[in-house]
Amino acid sequence: MEDKNHRCFNCGSFEAYFTKAYCCYLREDCGMCKKLKRVVSKQDSCESWRTRNFNQAKKKSMVLASLNNVLTDISVIRQFIEEE
């Protein structure tokens, strides 16, 4: 019996596919396995599964950059509203 935690969506070799919606990106049910070099379902499992390493400093810098972009966008909208 395979371990339910060792699914592709938890694997370090899995890169999920996203589609652009109106105002956000939506995660698809499939993605690319870098180890097998083919498209797989996120619910698949294999012997090549490995843990996913998260770099906290990288995540923090990405969040701060995104917040900076959002604040800039909000400032532009505020400026348009105040000029009217």
PDB file of C-alpha atoms in Angstrom:
ATOM      1  CA  MET A   1       0.000   0.000   0.000  1.00  0.00           C
ATOM      2  CA  GLU A   2       1.409   3.381  -0.976  1.00  0.00           C
ATOM      3  CA  ASP A   3       1.799   6.237   1.465  1.00  0.00           C
ATOM      4  CA  LYS A   4      -0.859   8.931   0.969  1.00  0.00           C
ATOM      5  CA  ASN A   5       1.677  11.659   1.848  1.00  0.00           C
ATOM      6  CA  HIS A   6       3.935  10.627  -1.052  1.00  0.00           C
ATOM      7  CA  ARG A   7       1.760  12.055  -3.804  1.00  0.00           C
ATOM      8  CA  CYS A   8       3.207  14.075  -6.676  1.00  0.00           C
ATOM      9  CA  PHE A   9       1.825  17.406  -5.420  1.00  0.00           C
ATOM     10  CA  ASN A  10       4.061  16.973  -2.321  1.00  0.00           C
ATOM     11  CA  CYS A  11       7.154  15.918  -4.287  1.00  0.00           C
ATOM     12  CA  GLY A  12      10.182  18.144  -4.749  1.00  0.00           C
ATOM     13  CA  SER A  13      10.387  17.136  -8.430  1.00  0.00           C
ATOM     14  CA  PHE A  14       6.817  18.227  -9.221  1.00  0.00           C
ATOM     15  CA  GLU A  15       6.096  21.593 -10.846  1.00  0.00           C
ATOM     16  CA  ALA A  16       2.374  22.306 -11.022  1.00  0.00           C
ATOM     17  CA  TYR A  17       0.752  23.868 -14.068  1.00  0.00           C
ATOM     18  CA  PHE A  18      -1.285  27.049 -13.628  1.00  0.00           C
ATOM     19  CA  THR A  19      -3.822  28.741 -15.871  1.00  0.00           C
ATOM     20  CA  LYS A  20      -4.495  32.453 -15.791  1.00  0.00           C
ATOM     21  CA  ALA A  21      -8.018  33.381 -14.763  1.00  0.00           C
ATOM     22  CA  TYR A  22      -9.577  36.851 -14.678  1.00  0.00           C
ATOM     23  CA  CYS A  23      -7.778  38.065 -11.563  1.00  0.00           C
ATOM     24  CA  CYS A  24      -5.605  35.174 -10.392  1.00  0.00           C
ATOM     25  CA  TYR A  25      -3.871  31.951 -11.359  1.00  0.00           C
ATOM     26  CA  LEU A  26      -5.594  28.604 -10.862  1.00  0.00           C
ATOM     27  CA  ARG A  27      -3.639  25.425 -10.141  1.00  0.00           C
ATOM     28  CA  GLU A  28      -4.318  22.582 -12.570  1.00  0.00           C
ATOM     29  CA  ASP A  29      -4.660  18.908 -11.616  1.00  0.00           C
ATOM     30  CA  CYS A  30      -1.448  18.040 -13.439  1.00  0.00           C
ATOM     31  CA  GLY A  31       2.126  19.212 -13.738  1.00  0.00           C
ATOM     32  CA  MET A  32       5.630  18.340 -14.891  1.00  0.00           C
ATOM     33  CA  CYS A  33       7.732  15.760 -13.090  1.00  0.00           C
ATOM     34  CA  LYS A  34      11.337  16.925 -13.405  1.00  0.00           C
ATOM     35  CA  LYS A  35      12.618  13.458 -12.486  1.00  0.00           C
ATOM     36  CA  LEU A  36      10.542  11.491 -15.030  1.00  0.00           C
ATOM     37  CA  LYS A  37      10.453  14.405 -17.533  1.00  0.00           C
ATOM     38  CA  ARG A  38       6.767  13.939 -18.316  1.00  0.00           C
ATOM     39  CA  VAL A  39       3.363  15.318 -17.386  1.00  0.00           C
ATOM     40  CA  VAL A  40       1.795  13.600 -14.371  1.00  0.00           C
ATOM     41  CA  SER A  41      -1.354  13.973 -12.309  1.00  0.00           C
ATOM     42  CA  LYS A  42      -0.918  15.614  -8.911  1.00  0.00           C
ATOM     43  CA  GLN A  43      -2.469  12.518  -7.282  1.00  0.00           C
ATOM     44  CA  ASP A  44       0.047  10.101  -8.851  1.00  0.00           C
ATOM     45  CA  SER A  45       2.792   8.460  -6.840  1.00  0.00           C
ATOM     46  CA  CYS A  46       6.109   6.819  -7.760  1.00  0.00           C
ATOM     47  CA  GLU A  47       9.373   5.472  -6.357  1.00  0.00           C
ATOM     48  CA  SER A  48      11.240   8.694  -7.276  1.00  0.00           C
ATOM     49  CA  TRP A  49       9.378  10.771  -4.670  1.00  0.00           C
ATOM     50  CA  ARG A  50      11.555  13.171  -2.653  1.00  0.00           C
ATOM     51  CA  THR A  51      10.858  15.769  -0.014  1.00  0.00           C
ATOM     52  CA  ARG A  52      10.168  19.339  -1.020  1.00  0.00           C
ATOM     53  CA  ASN A  53      12.696  21.848   0.296  1.00  0.00           C
ATOM     54  CA  PHE A  54      11.344  25.296   1.087  1.00  0.00           C
ATOM     55  CA  ASN A  55      13.673  28.232   1.410  1.00  0.00           C
ATOM     56  CA  GLN A  56      12.083  30.517   4.003  1.00  0.00           C
ATOM     57  CA  ALA A  57      14.213  33.525   3.055  1.00  0.00           C
ATOM     58  CA  LYS A  58      13.188  33.186  -0.592  1.00  0.00           C
ATOM     59  CA  LYS A  59       9.502  32.876   0.345  1.00  0.00           C
ATOM     60  CA  LYS A  60       9.745  35.959   2.557  1.00  0.00           C
ATOM     61  CA  SER A  61      11.407  38.039  -0.163  1.00  0.00           C
ATOM     62  CA  MET A  62       8.762  36.941  -2.683  1.00  0.00           C
ATOM     63  CA  VAL A  63       5.956  37.942  -0.309  1.00  0.00           C
ATOM     64  CA  LEU A  64       7.547  41.319   0.373  1.00  0.00           C
ATOM     65  CA  ALA A  65       8.005  41.973  -3.346  1.00  0.00           C
ATOM     66  CA  SER A  66       4.366  41.057  -4.020  1.00  0.00           C
ATOM     67  CA  LEU A  67       3.162  43.322  -1.218  1.00  0.00           C
ATOM     68  CA  ASN A  68       5.261  46.159  -2.612  1.00  0.00           C
ATOM     69  CA  ASN A  69       3.648  45.685  -6.045  1.00  0.00           C
ATOM     70  CA  VAL A  70       0.156  45.642  -4.539  1.00  0.00           C
ATOM     71  CA  LEU A  71       0.835  48.796  -2.536  1.00  0.00           C
ATOM     72  CA  THR A  72       2.080  50.532  -5.678  1.00  0.00           C
ATOM     73  CA  ASP A  73      -1.074  49.518  -7.560  1.00  0.00           C
ATOM     74  CA  ILE A  74      -3.279  50.764  -4.725  1.00  0.00           C
ATOM     75  CA  SER A  75      -1.401  54.087  -4.665  1.00  0.00           C
ATOM     76  CA  VAL A  76      -1.974  54.542  -8.395  1.00  0.00           C
ATOM     77  CA  ILE A  77      -5.707  53.826  -8.014  1.00  0.00           C
ATOM     78  CA  ARG A  78      -5.920  56.236  -5.080  1.00  0.00           C
ATOM     79  CA  GLN A  79      -4.214  58.935  -7.123  1.00  0.00           C
ATOM     80  CA  PHE A  80      -6.701  58.468 -10.000  1.00  0.00           C
ATOM     81  CA  ILE A  81      -9.651  58.713  -7.602  1.00  0.00           C
ATOM     82  CA  GLU A  82      -8.309  61.829  -5.849  1.00  0.00           C
ATOM     83  CA  GLU A  83      -7.697  63.620  -9.169  1.00  0.00           C
ATOM     84  CA  GLU A  84     -11.353  63.329 -10.197  1.00  0.00           C
TER      85      GLU A  84
END
